[in-house]
Each structure stands twice: as structure tokens, then as C-alpha cells.
Tab-separated table of C-alpha atoms in Angstrom:
chain	number	residue	atom	x	y	z
E	1	MET	CA	-0.150	0.083	-0.473
E	2	ASP	CA	1.192	3.482	-0.937
E	3	LYS	CA	2.422	5.848	1.370
E	4	PHE	CA	0.499	8.932	1.853
E	5	GLU	CA	2.031	12.440	3.277
E	6	GLY	CA	-1.019	14.848	4.675
E	7	GLU	CA	-2.385	15.620	7.599
E	8	ASN	CA	-5.190	12.924	8.173
E	9	LEU	CA	-8.490	14.527	8.462
E	10	GLU	CA	-8.751	14.194	12.106
E	11	GLN	CA	-6.221	16.060	12.691
E	12	TRP	CA	-6.964	18.880	9.953
E	13	LEU	CA	-10.177	19.423	11.358
E	14	GLU	CA	-8.431	20.395	14.912
E	15	SER	CA	-6.538	23.305	13.464
E	16	ASN	CA	-9.458	24.500	10.981
E	17	GLY	CA	-12.774	23.743	11.891
E	18	ARG	CA	-15.802	22.798	9.818
E	19	ILE	CA	-15.400	22.561	5.941
E	20	SER	CA	-17.339	25.391	4.035
E	21	GLN	CA	-20.262	23.700	1.483
E	22	SER	CA	-17.899	23.933	-1.407
E	23	VAL	CA	-15.537	21.788	0.187
E	24	ALA	CA	-17.453	19.502	1.221
E	25	LEU	CA	-19.006	18.629	-1.813
E	26	GLN	CA	-15.626	18.246	-4.173
E	27	TRP	CA	-14.395	15.744	-1.548
E	28	LEU	CA	-17.264	13.912	-1.265
E	29	ARG	CA	-16.625	13.370	-4.820
E	30	GLN	CA	-12.950	12.954	-4.606
E	31	LEU	CA	-13.577	10.003	-1.947
E	32	VAL	CA	-16.673	8.277	-3.512
E	33	GLU	CA	-13.788	8.072	-7.103
E	34	ILE	CA	-11.606	6.399	-4.956
E	35	LEU	CA	-14.269	4.322	-3.507
E	36	ASP	CA	-15.638	3.541	-6.972
E	37	GLU	CA	-11.871	2.287	-7.555
E	38	VAL	CA	-12.209	0.510	-4.553
E	39	HIS	CA	-15.221	-1.140	-5.017
E	40	ARG	CA	-14.790	-2.263	-8.972
E	41	THR	CA	-11.828	-4.865	-7.677
E	42	GLU	CA	-14.266	-6.106	-5.433
E	43	ILE	CA	-13.274	-4.982	-1.798
E	44	PHE	CA	-15.026	-2.525	-0.101
E	45	HIS	CA	-13.318	-0.574	2.920
E	46	ARG	CA	-15.551	-0.865	6.291
E	47	ASP	CA	-13.247	1.580	8.322
E	48	ILE	CA	-14.222	5.386	6.632
E	49	LYS	CA	-13.048	8.355	8.874
E	50	PRO	CA	-11.546	10.916	9.354
E	51	SER	CA	-8.434	10.122	10.899
E	52	ASN	CA	-8.577	7.253	7.938
E	53	ILE	CA	-8.428	10.227	5.326
E	54	ILE	CA	-5.032	12.078	4.629
E	55	LEU	CA	-5.469	15.501	2.659
E	56	GLN	CA	-2.345	16.054	1.052
E	57	SER	CA	-0.291	18.949	-0.033
E	58	SER	CA	-1.560	18.490	-3.389
E	59	GLY	CA	-4.748	18.967	-2.276
E	60	GLN	CA	-5.995	15.655	-2.840
E	61	LEU	CA	-7.468	13.219	-0.302
E	62	ALA	CA	-6.009	9.376	0.459
E	63	LEU	CA	-7.866	7.406	1.631
E	64	ILE	CA	-5.343	4.943	4.166
E	65	ASP	CA	-5.819	2.272	6.891
E	66	PHE	CA	-7.298	-1.085	4.047
E	67	GLY	CA	-5.790	-3.513	6.787
E	68	VAL	CA	-9.712	-4.496	7.745
E	69	ALA	CA	-10.884	-4.190	4.026
E	70	ARG	CA	-12.122	-7.894	2.196
E	71	ARG	CA	-12.290	-9.062	-0.682
E	72	VAL	CA	-15.578	-10.327	-2.282
E	73	THR	CA	-15.871	-14.000	-1.984
E	74	ASP	CA	-18.189	-16.943	-3.194
E	75	THR	CA	-19.215	-17.719	0.111
E	76	TYR	CA	-21.309	-14.625	0.492
E	77	LEU	CA	-24.140	-16.323	-0.729
E	78	ALA	CA	-28.283	-15.105	1.316
E	79	LYS	CA	-27.334	-13.657	4.180
E	80	VAL	CA	-26.375	-10.289	2.751
E	81	SER	CA	-26.929	-8.929	-0.755
E	82	GLY	CA	-25.920	-5.447	-1.339
E	83	SER	CA	-25.058	-4.254	-5.604
E	84	GLY	CA	-22.272	-2.004	-4.528
E	85	GLY	CA	-19.515	-1.277	-6.842
E	86	SER	CA	-19.221	0.544	-9.473
E	87	SER	CA	-21.046	-0.048	-13.158
E	88	THR	CA	-18.836	-2.266	-14.295
E	89	GLY	CA	-17.848	-3.541	-11.063
E	90	ARG	CA	-19.206	-7.220	-9.137
E	91	GLY	CA	-22.127	-6.786	-7.010
E	92	GLY	CA	-23.530	-8.915	-4.281
E	93	ARG	CA	-20.625	-11.150	-3.119
E	94	TYR	CA	-18.922	-9.354	-0.286
E	95	GLU	CA	-18.314	-11.335	2.933
E	96	ILE	CA	-19.007	-10.950	6.149
E	97	THR	CA	-17.271	-9.104	8.894
E	98	SER	CA	-17.553	-8.491	11.842
E	99	VAL	CA	-15.289	-4.959	11.993
E	100	SER	CA	-16.706	-2.070	13.457
E	101	THR	CA	-15.846	1.837	14.093
E	102	PRO	CA	-18.319	3.101	17.225
E	103	ARG	CA	-20.564	5.944	15.438
E	104	TYR	CA	-18.919	5.377	11.937
E	105	SER	CA	-20.257	1.744	11.618
E	106	PRO	CA	-23.905	1.108	10.503
E	107	LEU	CA	-25.725	-1.673	12.390
E	108	GLU	CA	-25.452	-4.670	9.575
E	109	GLN	CA	-21.541	-3.718	9.862
E	110	VAL	CA	-21.988	-3.840	14.007
E	111	ASN	CA	-24.168	-7.621	13.043
E	112	GLY	CA	-21.100	-9.092	11.185
E	113	GLN	CA	-23.230	-7.901	7.979
E	114	ALA	CA	-21.035	-5.360	6.634
E	115	VAL	CA	-22.546	-4.555	2.629
E	116	PRO	CA	-20.554	-2.071	0.015
E	117	GLN	CA	-23.472	0.170	1.173
E	118	SER	CA	-21.433	-0.201	4.433
E	119	ASP	CA	-18.933	1.780	3.681
E	120	PHE	CA	-21.553	5.105	2.187
E	121	TYR	CA	-23.104	5.299	5.021
E	122	ALA	CA	-19.917	5.894	7.388
E	123	LEU	CA	-18.865	8.298	4.791
E	124	GLY	CA	-21.944	9.874	5.637
E	125	ARG	CA	-21.510	9.752	9.100
E	126	THR	CA	-17.877	11.365	8.348
E	127	PHE	CA	-19.240	14.432	6.607
E	128	VAL	CA	-21.390	15.198	9.402
E	129	GLN	CA	-18.573	15.594	11.472
E	130	LEU	CA	-16.632	17.751	9.383
E	131	VAL	CA	-19.617	19.692	7.730
E	132	THR	CA	-20.690	20.952	11.428
E	133	GLY	CA	-16.590	20.625	13.144
E	134	ILE	CA	-17.685	18.435	16.172
E	135	GLN	CA	-17.429	14.440	17.130
E	136	LEU	CA	-20.012	12.992	16.697
E	137	MET	CA	-20.164	11.109	20.316
E	138	ASP	CA	-21.251	15.016	21.167
E	139	LEU	CA	-24.295	15.709	19.021
E	140	PRO	CA	-27.661	14.882	20.129
E	141	THR	CA	-29.392	12.182	17.917
E	142	ASP	CA	-33.075	11.582	17.673
E	143	LYS	CA	-34.556	9.301	20.470
E	144	LYS	CA	-37.247	7.508	18.433
E	145	THR	CA	-34.746	6.640	15.419
E	146	GLY	CA	-31.276	7.269	16.724
E	147	ASN	CA	-30.500	9.315	13.596
E	148	LEU	CA	-27.656	11.975	14.590
E	149	ILE	CA	-29.558	16.054	14.828
E	150	TRP	CA	-26.537	17.536	13.414
E	151	ARG	CA	-28.424	20.402	10.713
E	152	GLU	CA	-28.911	22.856	13.146
E	153	GLN	CA	-24.615	23.328	13.540
E	154	THR	CA	-24.282	23.583	9.684
E	155	PRO	CA	-25.902	26.410	8.788
E	156	GLN	CA	-23.524	26.587	5.526
E	157	ILE	CA	-25.330	23.713	4.025
E	158	ASP	CA	-28.577	23.807	2.273
E	159	LYS	CA	-31.170	21.099	2.072
E	160	PRO	CA	-30.381	19.235	-0.487
E	161	PHE	CA	-27.042	18.629	0.128
E	162	ALA	CA	-27.928	17.604	4.121
E	163	ASP	CA	-30.649	15.448	2.659
E	164	PHE	CA	-28.002	13.722	0.505
E	165	ILE	CA	-26.117	13.229	3.374
E	166	ASP	CA	-28.835	12.028	5.624
E	167	GLU	CA	-29.713	9.422	2.890
E	168	LEU	CA	-25.639	8.103	3.033
E	169	MET	CA	-27.258	6.994	6.949
E	170	ALA	CA	-30.328	5.388	5.965
E	171	PRO	CA	-30.394	2.635	9.057
E	172	LEU	CA	-30.754	0.426	6.232
E	173	PRO	CA	-28.808	-0.406	3.433
E	174	GLY	CA	-30.972	-0.794	0.766
E	175	GLN	CA	-32.051	2.927	1.789
E	176	ARG	CA	-29.256	4.481	0.686
E	177	PRO	CA	-27.674	4.840	-2.699
E	178	GLN	CA	-26.360	1.530	-3.973
E	179	THR	CA	-23.627	1.997	-5.697
E	180	THR	CA	-21.254	4.537	-6.095
E	181	ARG	CA	-21.508	4.856	-9.987
E	182	VAL	CA	-25.417	6.554	-8.347
E	183	ILE	CA	-23.275	8.683	-5.442
E	184	LEU	CA	-21.663	10.371	-8.231
E	185	GLN	CA	-24.458	10.552	-10.670
E	186	ARG	CA	-26.329	12.438	-7.857
E	187	LEU	CA	-23.235	14.533	-7.026
E	188	GLU	CA	-23.466	15.877	-10.379
E	189	LYS	CA	-26.769	17.159	-9.981
E	190	LEU	CA	-26.488	18.560	-6.901
E	191	PRO	CA	-25.134	21.983	-7.801
E	192	GLN	CA	-28.393	22.370	-9.691
E	193	GLN	CA	-30.368	21.554	-7.132
E	194	ILE	CA	-29.080	23.855	-5.075
E	195	LYS	CA	-28.916	26.539	-6.685
E	196	ASN	CA	-32.206	26.153	-6.974
E	197	TYR	CA	-33.843	25.379	-3.978
E	198	ARG	CA	-31.844	29.018	-2.606
E	199	LEU	CA	-33.970	30.146	-6.177
E	200	ALA	CA	-37.327	28.745	-4.413
E	201	ASN	CA	-36.880	30.362	-1.031
E	202	SER	CA	-35.696	33.417	-1.930
E	203	LYS	CA	-37.114	36.605	-2.558
E	204	VAL	CA	-37.524	37.003	-6.083
E	205	PHE	CA	-39.022	33.478	-6.219
E	206	GLN	CA	-41.680	33.711	-3.916
E	207	TYR	CA	-42.428	37.421	-5.335
E	208	SER	CA	-42.978	35.447	-8.552
E	209	LYS	CA	-44.507	32.690	-7.205
E	210	TYR	CA	-46.422	35.002	-5.777
E	211	THR	CA	-47.425	37.400	-9.207
E	212	LEU	CA	-47.885	33.938	-10.979
E	213	ILE	CA	-50.906	32.808	-9.099
E	214	VAL	CA	-52.365	36.613	-8.644
E	215	LEU	CA	-52.622	35.739	-12.759
E	216	GLY	CA	-53.474	31.748	-12.660
E	217	PHE	CA	-56.337	33.936	-10.474
E	218	PHE	CA	-57.023	36.426	-13.610
E	219	GLY	CA	-57.748	33.341	-15.802
E	220	CYS	CA	-54.273	34.388	-17.958
E	221	VAL	CA	-51.016	32.613	-16.510
E	222	PHE	CA	-50.189	31.139	-20.275
E	223	LEU	CA	-50.799	34.154	-21.789
E	224	SER	CA	-48.527	36.295	-19.409
E	225	ILE	CA	-45.860	33.904	-19.212
E	226	PRO	CA	-43.387	36.740	-21.124
E	227	VAL	CA	-44.918	40.094	-18.747
E	228	VAL	CA	-43.769	38.082	-15.928
E	229	ALA	CA	-40.368	37.092	-17.989
E	230	ASN	CA	-39.814	40.357	-18.891
E	231	TYR	CA	-40.519	42.031	-15.713
E	232	LEU	CA	-37.913	39.413	-13.836
E	233	VAL	CA	-35.236	40.829	-16.681
E	234	THR	CA	-36.387	44.660	-15.984
E	235	GLN	CA	-35.748	43.877	-12.053
E	236	GLY	CA	-32.685	42.084	-12.716
E	237	GLN	CA	-31.123	45.421	-15.352
E	238	LYS	CA	-31.806	47.104	-12.349
E	239	LEU	CA	-30.106	45.656	-9.877
E	240	GLU	CA	-27.655	45.388	-12.280
E	241	ALA	CA	-27.258	48.626	-12.995
E	242	ALA	CA	-26.750	48.997	-8.201
E	243	ASN	CA	-23.737	46.584	-8.851
E	244	ASN	CA	-26.054	44.453	-6.967
E	245	SER	CA	-24.787	41.902	-9.203
E	246	GLN	CA	-25.808	38.562	-7.813
E	247	GLU	CA	-29.169	38.578	-7.145
E	248	ALA	CA	-29.381	40.016	-11.211
E	249	GLN	CA	-28.448	36.667	-11.179
E	250	ASP	CA	-31.133	35.231	-9.691
E	251	PHE	CA	-34.015	37.069	-11.333
E	252	PHE	CA	-32.484	36.645	-14.883
E	253	TYR	CA	-32.390	32.947	-13.623
E	254	TRP	CA	-35.946	32.697	-12.579
E	255	ALA	CA	-36.354	35.022	-15.791
E	256	ILE	CA	-35.071	31.739	-17.960
E	257	LYS	CA	-36.601	29.300	-16.667
E	258	ILE	CA	-39.970	30.678	-17.259
E	259	ARG	CA	-39.710	31.779	-21.036
E	260	SER	CA	-36.070	30.624	-22.265
E	261	GLN	CA	-36.150	33.291	-25.146
E	262	SER	CA	-35.860	35.887	-22.289
E	263	ASN	CA	-31.861	34.304	-22.192
E	264	ARG	CA	-31.002	37.045	-25.830
E	265	THR	CA	-32.744	39.968	-23.696
E	266	ILE	CA	-30.155	39.343	-20.935
E	267	SER	CA	-27.081	38.868	-23.380
E	268	SER	CA	-27.859	41.740	-25.002
E	269	PHE	CA	-28.182	43.908	-22.084
E	270	TYR	CA	-24.752	42.360	-21.066
E	271	PHE	CA	-23.538	43.394	-24.325
E	272	ASP	CA	-24.331	46.413	-24.190
E	273	LYS	CA	-22.867	47.324	-20.850
E	274	ALA	CA	-19.152	46.259	-22.047
E	275	VAL	CA	-19.825	48.062	-25.561
E	276	ARG	CA	-19.973	51.379	-22.657
E	277	SER	CA	-17.642	49.882	-20.772
E	278	THR	CA	-14.539	50.464	-22.282
E	279	LYS	CA	-12.490	52.885	-20.288
E	280	ASP	CA	-12.853	50.029	-17.550
E	281	LEU	CA	-11.502	47.574	-19.823
E	282	GLU	CA	-12.067	44.367	-16.802
E	283	LEU	CA	-14.732	45.689	-16.097
E	284	ALA	CA	-16.440	45.379	-20.266
E	285	LYS	CA	-14.123	41.600	-20.146
E	286	LYS	CA	-16.912	40.879	-17.320
E	287	TYR	CA	-20.187	41.926	-19.276
E	288	TYR	CA	-18.827	40.612	-22.615
E	289	GLU	CA	-18.434	37.235	-20.503
E	290	LEU	CA	-21.953	37.598	-19.068
E	291	ALA	CA	-23.238	38.228	-22.293
E	292	ILE	CA	-21.458	35.034	-24.175
E	293	LYS	CA	-22.986	32.912	-20.851
E	294	TYR	CA	-26.747	33.596	-21.451
E	295	ASN	CA	-25.723	33.015	-25.455
E	296	ASN	CA	-22.899	31.203	-26.819
E	297	ARG	CA	-23.738	31.853	-29.751
E	298	ASP	CA	-22.882	35.359	-31.048
E	299	ALA	CA	-19.926	35.867	-32.715
E	300	ASP	CA	-20.048	39.273	-32.084
E	301	ALA	CA	-19.767	39.182	-28.448
E	302	TYR	CA	-16.736	36.556	-28.585
E	303	SER	CA	-15.159	39.035	-31.125
E	304	ASN	CA	-15.299	41.710	-28.595
E	305	LEU	CA	-14.456	39.748	-25.827
E	306	ALA	CA	-10.765	38.551	-27.549
E	307	PHE	CA	-10.067	42.533	-28.242
E	308	VAL	CA	-10.356	42.852	-25.051
E	309	CYS	CA	-8.563	40.172	-23.308
E	310	GLN	CA	-5.523	41.901	-26.515
E	311	GLN	CA	-5.999	44.740	-25.027
E	312	LEU	CA	-5.023	43.204	-21.966
E	313	ASN	CA	-2.368	41.323	-22.985
E	314	GLN	CA	-4.644	38.000	-21.804
E	315	ASP	CA	-3.211	36.572	-24.945
E	316	ASP	CA	-5.254	33.517	-24.679
E	317	CYS	CA	-8.398	34.693	-23.351
E	318	ALA	CA	-7.490	36.688	-27.378
E	319	ILE	CA	-6.639	33.833	-29.268
E	320	ASN	CA	-9.208	31.191	-27.848
E	321	ASN	CA	-12.175	33.836	-27.883
E	322	TYR	CA	-11.608	35.027	-31.831
E	323	GLU	CA	-11.412	31.209	-32.334
E	324	ASN	CA	-15.197	31.678	-30.883
E	325	SER	CA	-16.006	33.629	-33.010
E	326	PHE	CA	-14.452	31.940	-36.340
E	327	LYS	CA	-16.484	28.997	-35.197
E	328	LEU	CA	-20.062	30.563	-35.269
E	329	LYS	CA	-18.593	33.551	-37.961
E	330	PRO	CA	-16.715	32.076	-40.400
E	331	ASP	CA	-16.789	34.667	-42.825
E	332	ASN	CA	-16.759	37.805	-40.262
E	333	TRP	CA	-14.140	39.672	-42.124
E	334	GLU	CA	-13.923	41.687	-38.801
E	335	SER	CA	-13.039	38.934	-36.458
E	336	ARG	CA	-9.815	38.018	-38.772
E	337	PHE	CA	-8.532	41.400	-38.975
E	338	GLY	CA	-8.822	41.830	-35.770
E	339	LEU	CA	-6.796	38.454	-34.949
E	340	ALA	CA	-4.525	40.109	-37.736
E	341	LEU	CA	-4.291	43.049	-35.504
E	342	PHE	CA	-3.300	40.889	-32.217
E	343	TYR	CA	-0.432	39.369	-33.996
E	344	ASP	CA	1.237	42.625	-35.577
E	345	ASP	CA	1.307	44.096	-32.771
E	346	ARG	CA	3.663	40.843	-31.151
E	347	ARG	CA	5.409	41.164	-34.098
E	348	MET	CA	4.381	37.598	-35.678
E	349	TYR	CA	4.024	38.809	-39.138
E	350	ASP	CA	3.596	35.654	-40.824
E	351	LEU	CA	0.341	34.908	-38.588
E	352	ALA	CA	-0.429	39.170	-39.340
E	353	GLU	CA	0.207	38.462	-43.053
E	354	LYS	CA	-2.466	34.901	-42.527
E	355	GLN	CA	-5.075	36.278	-41.673
E	356	TYR	CA	-5.232	40.022	-42.949
E	357	ILE	CA	-4.863	37.300	-46.367
E	358	LEU	CA	-8.470	36.125	-45.148
E	359	ALA	CA	-10.005	39.482	-43.748
E	360	ILE	CA	-9.549	40.452	-47.625
E	361	GLU	CA	-10.205	37.463	-49.582
E	362	MET	CA	-13.603	37.040	-47.404
E	363	SER	CA	-15.010	41.382	-47.498
E	364	LYS	CA	-14.907	44.377	-50.170
E	365	GLU	CA	-14.992	46.158	-47.185
E	366	ALA	CA	-11.894	44.644	-45.723
E	367	ILE	CA	-9.503	48.289	-46.467
E	368	PRO	CA	-7.991	48.198	-43.137
E	369	ALA	CA	-6.719	44.764	-43.988
E	370	ILE	CA	-5.308	45.517	-47.394
E	371	ASN	CA	-3.814	48.948	-45.573
E	372	ASN	CA	-2.340	46.585	-43.321
E	373	LEU	CA	-1.225	43.533	-45.262
E	374	SER	CA	1.081	46.912	-47.341
E	375	ARG	CA	2.549	47.812	-44.340
E	376	LEU	CA	3.809	44.065	-43.893
E	377	LYS	CA	5.383	43.948	-47.556
E	378	ILE	CA	7.151	47.584	-47.042
E	379	LEU	CA	8.956	45.808	-43.269
E	380	ASP	CA	9.126	42.596	-45.528
E	381	GLY	CA	11.231	44.657	-49.096
E	382	LYS	CA	8.317	43.645	-50.895
E	383	TYR	CA	7.272	47.630	-52.195
E	384	ASP	CA	5.979	47.147	-55.290
E	385	VAL	CA	3.962	43.940	-54.071
E	386	ALA	CA	3.335	47.123	-51.220
E	387	ILE	CA	2.780	49.891	-53.626
E	388	ALA	CA	-0.120	47.584	-56.371
E	389	LEU	CA	-1.994	47.053	-52.120
E	390	ALA	CA	-2.081	50.236	-51.828
E	391	LYS	CA	-3.248	51.288	-54.828
E	392	SER	CA	-6.177	49.195	-54.996
E	393	GLY	CA	-7.549	50.056	-51.434
E	394	LEU	CA	-7.649	53.423	-53.657
E	395	GLN	CA	-9.557	52.470	-55.930
E	396	LYS	CA	-12.336	50.547	-53.087
E	397	THR	CA	-12.489	53.885	-50.518
E	398	GLU	CA	-13.587	57.391	-49.801
E	399	ASN	CA	-12.862	57.407	-46.381
E	400	ILE	CA	-10.724	60.029	-45.748
E	401	LYS	CA	-8.873	58.439	-42.682
E	402	PHE	CA	-8.677	55.253	-44.585
E	403	LYS	CA	-7.265	57.107	-47.742
E	404	SER	CA	-4.488	59.480	-46.178
E	405	THR	CA	-3.146	55.605	-44.531
E	406	LEU	CA	-3.218	54.112	-48.004
E	407	TYR	CA	-1.201	57.115	-49.431
E	408	LYS	CA	0.783	57.425	-46.120
E	409	ASN	CA	1.604	53.293	-47.052
E	410	LEU	CA	2.033	54.553	-50.856
E	411	GLY	CA	4.452	57.689	-50.218
E	412	TRP	CA	6.932	55.156	-48.295
E	413	ALA	CA	7.050	52.463	-50.779
E	414	LYS	CA	8.302	54.468	-53.007
E	415	LEU	CA	10.409	56.367	-50.559
E	416	GLU	CA	11.852	53.023	-49.875
E	417	LEU	CA	12.404	52.647	-53.681
E	418	LYS	CA	14.258	56.448	-53.653
E	419	ARG	CA	11.064	57.573	-56.380
E	420	TYR	CA	11.253	60.603	-53.351
E	421	ALA	CA	9.426	62.938	-55.322
E	422	GLU	CA	6.334	60.566	-56.533
E	423	ALA	CA	7.140	59.721	-52.482
E	424	LYS	CA	6.339	63.210	-51.287
E	425	ALA	CA	3.551	64.276	-53.313
E	426	ASP	CA	1.834	61.018	-51.812
E	427	LEU	CA	2.591	61.870	-47.867
E	428	GLU	CA	1.386	64.892	-48.438
E	429	LYS	CA	-1.813	63.855	-49.848
E	430	SER	CA	-1.979	62.043	-46.502
E	431	THR	CA	-1.365	63.937	-44.693
E	432	LYS	CA	-3.692	66.497	-46.066
E	433	LEU	CA	-6.397	63.692	-45.852
E	434	ASP	CA	-5.200	63.187	-41.989
E	435	ALA	CA	-2.878	64.954	-40.116
E	436	ARG	CA	-0.967	61.610	-39.161
E	437	THR	CA	2.410	61.085	-37.486
E	438	ASP	CA	4.238	58.140	-39.701
E	439	ALA	CA	2.958	60.012	-43.108
E	440	TYR	CA	4.961	63.588	-41.051
E	441	CYS	CA	7.978	61.486	-40.902
E	442	LEU	CA	8.290	59.679	-44.004
E	443	LEU	CA	7.939	63.235	-45.521
E	444	ALA	CA	10.521	64.802	-44.282
E	445	GLN	CA	12.669	61.737	-45.283
E	446	ALA	CA	12.014	62.136	-48.432
E	447	GLN	CA	11.911	66.025	-48.483
E	448	GLU	CA	15.785	65.635	-47.058
E	449	ALA	CA	16.417	63.594	-49.681
E	450	LEU	CA	15.166	66.106	-52.294
E	451	GLY	CA	17.805	68.628	-51.025
E	452	GLU	CA	14.537	70.931	-49.427
E	453	ILE	CA	16.404	70.792	-45.698
E	454	ASN	CA	14.286	74.074	-44.570
E	455	ASP	CA	11.071	72.351	-45.049
E	456	ALA	CA	11.907	69.028	-43.912
E	457	ARG	CA	13.718	70.454	-40.631
E	458	LEU	CA	9.868	71.710	-39.932
E	459	THR	CA	8.291	68.685	-40.655
E	460	TRP	CA	10.914	66.844	-38.333
E	461	GLU	CA	9.750	68.805	-35.792
E	462	ILE	CA	6.025	68.004	-35.857
E	463	CYS	CA	7.202	64.468	-36.326
E	464	LEU	CA	9.070	64.901	-32.781
E	465	ILE	CA	6.783	66.485	-30.613
E	466	ALA	CA	3.274	64.838	-31.808
E	467	GLU	CA	1.351	62.317	-30.548
E	468	SER	CA	1.938	58.644	-31.852
E	469	ASN	CA	2.812	55.044	-30.474
E	470	GLN	CA	3.641	53.057	-33.574
E	471	LEU	CA	7.164	51.204	-33.236
E	472	GLU	CA	7.870	52.896	-37.278
E	473	VAL	CA	7.610	56.304	-35.805
E	474	GLN	CA	9.907	55.438	-32.066
E	475	GLN	CA	12.627	54.176	-35.169
E	476	TRP	CA	12.530	57.166	-37.095
E	477	ARG	CA	12.363	59.517	-34.128
E	478	LEU	CA	15.834	57.528	-32.882
E	479	GLN	CA	17.463	58.107	-36.440
E	480	ILE	CA	17.035	61.799	-36.355
E	481	LEU	CA	18.089	62.333	-32.838
E	482	LYS	CA	20.961	60.451	-32.980
E	483	ARG	CA	22.046	61.993	-36.473
E	484	LEU	CA	21.294	65.808	-34.078
E	485	LEU	CA	22.902	64.291	-31.090
E	486	GLY	CA	24.909	61.747	-31.763
E	487	GLU	CA	24.955	58.029	-29.683
E	488	PHE	CA	25.554	58.180	-26.738
E	489	VAL	CA	29.221	57.458	-25.444
E	490	MET	CA	29.084	56.006	-21.295
E	491	PRO	CA	31.265	58.171	-19.045
E	492	SER	CA	34.328	56.978	-18.489
E	493	SER	CA	34.642	55.153	-14.560
E	494	PRO	CA	36.952	57.791	-12.645
């Protein structure tokens, strides 16, 4: 048997006190998965208790002390029956045992008739101790049934989970879940049952329930379902506007339960809030994620979320959400352009070029992609290709800003080809259409090459003081400063 390092739950409980519902659900699943493997090998443990459970440094639980565990034999006949094990395990064939631990072992085990469901009883008792933080001997019992009275000690445990723990501890084996697989299936559903229970006992549910009763009294429940759903959505929106997001989710949840189509209204509400939250990127991200939660078929929400993640430098988030957008709208050139910008900003030019080309192939409106691809071709030294792209873009648009950037690329490519007069003409057109800093920097270079020194000085001044965070602009500024000031020389040591 492997040796596990860590602290047993008996010791852990003394130091840390009772566990929360979320931890209890996690731990119960872990232990049932362990038992599933144990029962599948035709063995059951027979001594489950906190001191036989180790919490490892990884956060994973380990079940120890299999010294009293027994393997199934064919001598186990009619005295005891039980299914046990998982769906692939063997059941109803486990050896009789008289081993027991006071307060954790069920009556059938005390009487020498242990079955796989005896492990479930001990598991339930173990979790009563974990969620109460109280030793079982210190908990009262019902005088009639002998059942533990423990729920009033656990305000953190919702009724569906408490009911399930009591079911594990049912007096008779047949009243307990019959296999580990059944328990695992039940655990899958418990979170939703807990959520439904909370909603059913919330003020939201009570109010909506009474609303429906009144509507039913007037004989128009069915016709009023959209009205009720819309009312709940409106109330949720008001709560969200008041920064009470948790209660808003309760209203939205019930609205969708009444009328499933409400999800799109809720999603649109969050999408709009995200669009209006451009100054707070984290908040915008939250709202886009909520928009997707309520409508996971909204390609625009994925695309916008990707762009926000891009601005937050959350690369995996950006790429994953662009990919999700493509799955829903494969021909969305704007999303392709967004991903291209993502790669472009990170100087992953080969990947950016592929996305720009896809965007151009998808739509005649992809003028920004034509412009940016032209720029990449200049950086790659393919000036004639860049010129052809810029000219094609100019033929397809009347947008002033687009034309300005295209003329800038046209002039830049001609400048690299030393066609200075043509470059100057195109760059002047660019600056007249839109006062672009990068166009002024290029124009200054063309003017210098043509010997127009005074004009170049004025244009360089604009290049140096105008606002820009473009990489090329920073490089051009550095070049002119080096020419004016010379190379920086490190001071010599004294």
C-alpha cells in the first residue's frame, strides 16, 4: 500500500474547524471516486472515518488503512445482498465481517453483515463531523430513530446536500444509494439542485410565485408568461445597474426558467453594458463574459471579448475567443482583422499576414486589412507588392482616414525605392487628408532626400512632438536624434 504524506482529517479539523459546502462537495466527490475504484476491485473498506483520510499537500484526499478491508468471495450467499461497486464492478458477493468502528459503522456491520453500502453510511457520518466540526459523540440523536441531529449546526449547508448526507446514513442498506456510480451521478446534479433550492427560497421566487398565482386567478397565466419573464428581466437589469450583480443573476435565472427566450434579452443587455465600459477593460471583459453566458451563439460577443483580452495582454483569452467567433461566423472579416492585429502587435508578422489575406478574401470592405498588409509588405522589402495593394485599396474606398493611411503606405514604398518626388506627393496627400504622425516622419525624409532642408526641419519637428506610439515612428525619431546629438557614449570610470 502506498504511503501518503499529509495530515489526516481528524487532525485537520481540530486546527481548521468545519468545512464549507463547496469544500464538502469537492471532498465527497474525491472520496467517492476512490471508493469507486476500491469497490470495482471487489473490495470494500469497512473503516471510513476522518482519521483514515489524508489531506495531501496537493489538496487531494487519500483513503488509508485498508487493514480491515475484505475481498469478495463466493461464500457470501443469502445472508447479505447488495449491489455495490461501479457500473463495471461486481456486486452482491462480499464477505461477511464483524469489524466495526463505534459511531461510524452501521448496524448491519456491527452485526457482522457488512455490505458495500456500509461504506456509504460511514462516509455520511464522516461528513457530518466535517461540516459540523463536532465529534459525533457530542452530537445529539433522535430518541425514536437514533439518527444524528446535526443540521442546526451547519448553516452553510443547503437542504439538498443535507438530505443527501442523511440518505447516505439511512438505517437500512437498501435505503442508501446502491453504488458509487449512483452517488457520482447524484453529485453531478447536486449543484443545480442547490441553486434551485436557493432560488425557490429567495424573495425573488416568492414574489414571482405570488405574481403567477394572481395571474392564474384572472385566468391568464399562459398569456402572461412573457410579461412575467420581462418583468423579472427588468428587475434584474435594475439590480445590475445598482451593482447588485448576485441578486440580478437570480432574477435572470428565474426569467429564463419561465421563458427560455429571455436569455437573448439578458445577453444583449450585458453586451450593451460591455460596449459602454471601454474605459474599464476588466469591467468590459466581465460584461462580455456574461453576455456569452446567456447566449453562447453570439459571435460578436466572442470577437469583442477577444479584443478586450488583447488590450489586457491576456493572449490565450484573445486567441481562444477569436477562434470561438470564427466557429460561429467563419466569414466575419472583422474578427479575422482583429486576430491579425493581435499578431501584428506582437510582431508575429507571418501569422498576421495570413489573417489579413483571409479578411481581404472575405469582404470588399476589408480596406484596413489591405492597408496593413501593404505595410507588412514594406517591412518585408516587397515594395512593388505594397504599392499594388495600396493602389487597390484607394480604388475601393472614399473614407478619408483610410485614404490617408493608404497614401502614406504608397509614399513609404516609393521612398524605399528612392522615387523621392513621387513619395513626397503621396505623403503630402496623406497629411492633408489626416494629420498622421507617421506620414510626417516619412515626408521629412523625402524632403531631405530632395534637398528641401528647411521644409524637412519643420516636418521633422512635427514628427518629433506629435503623439504616436507606433513602432516605426519611434525608430524614425531615434534616427533623427542620433543624427542631431550623435551616439550616446557611456561616461568613463574615474
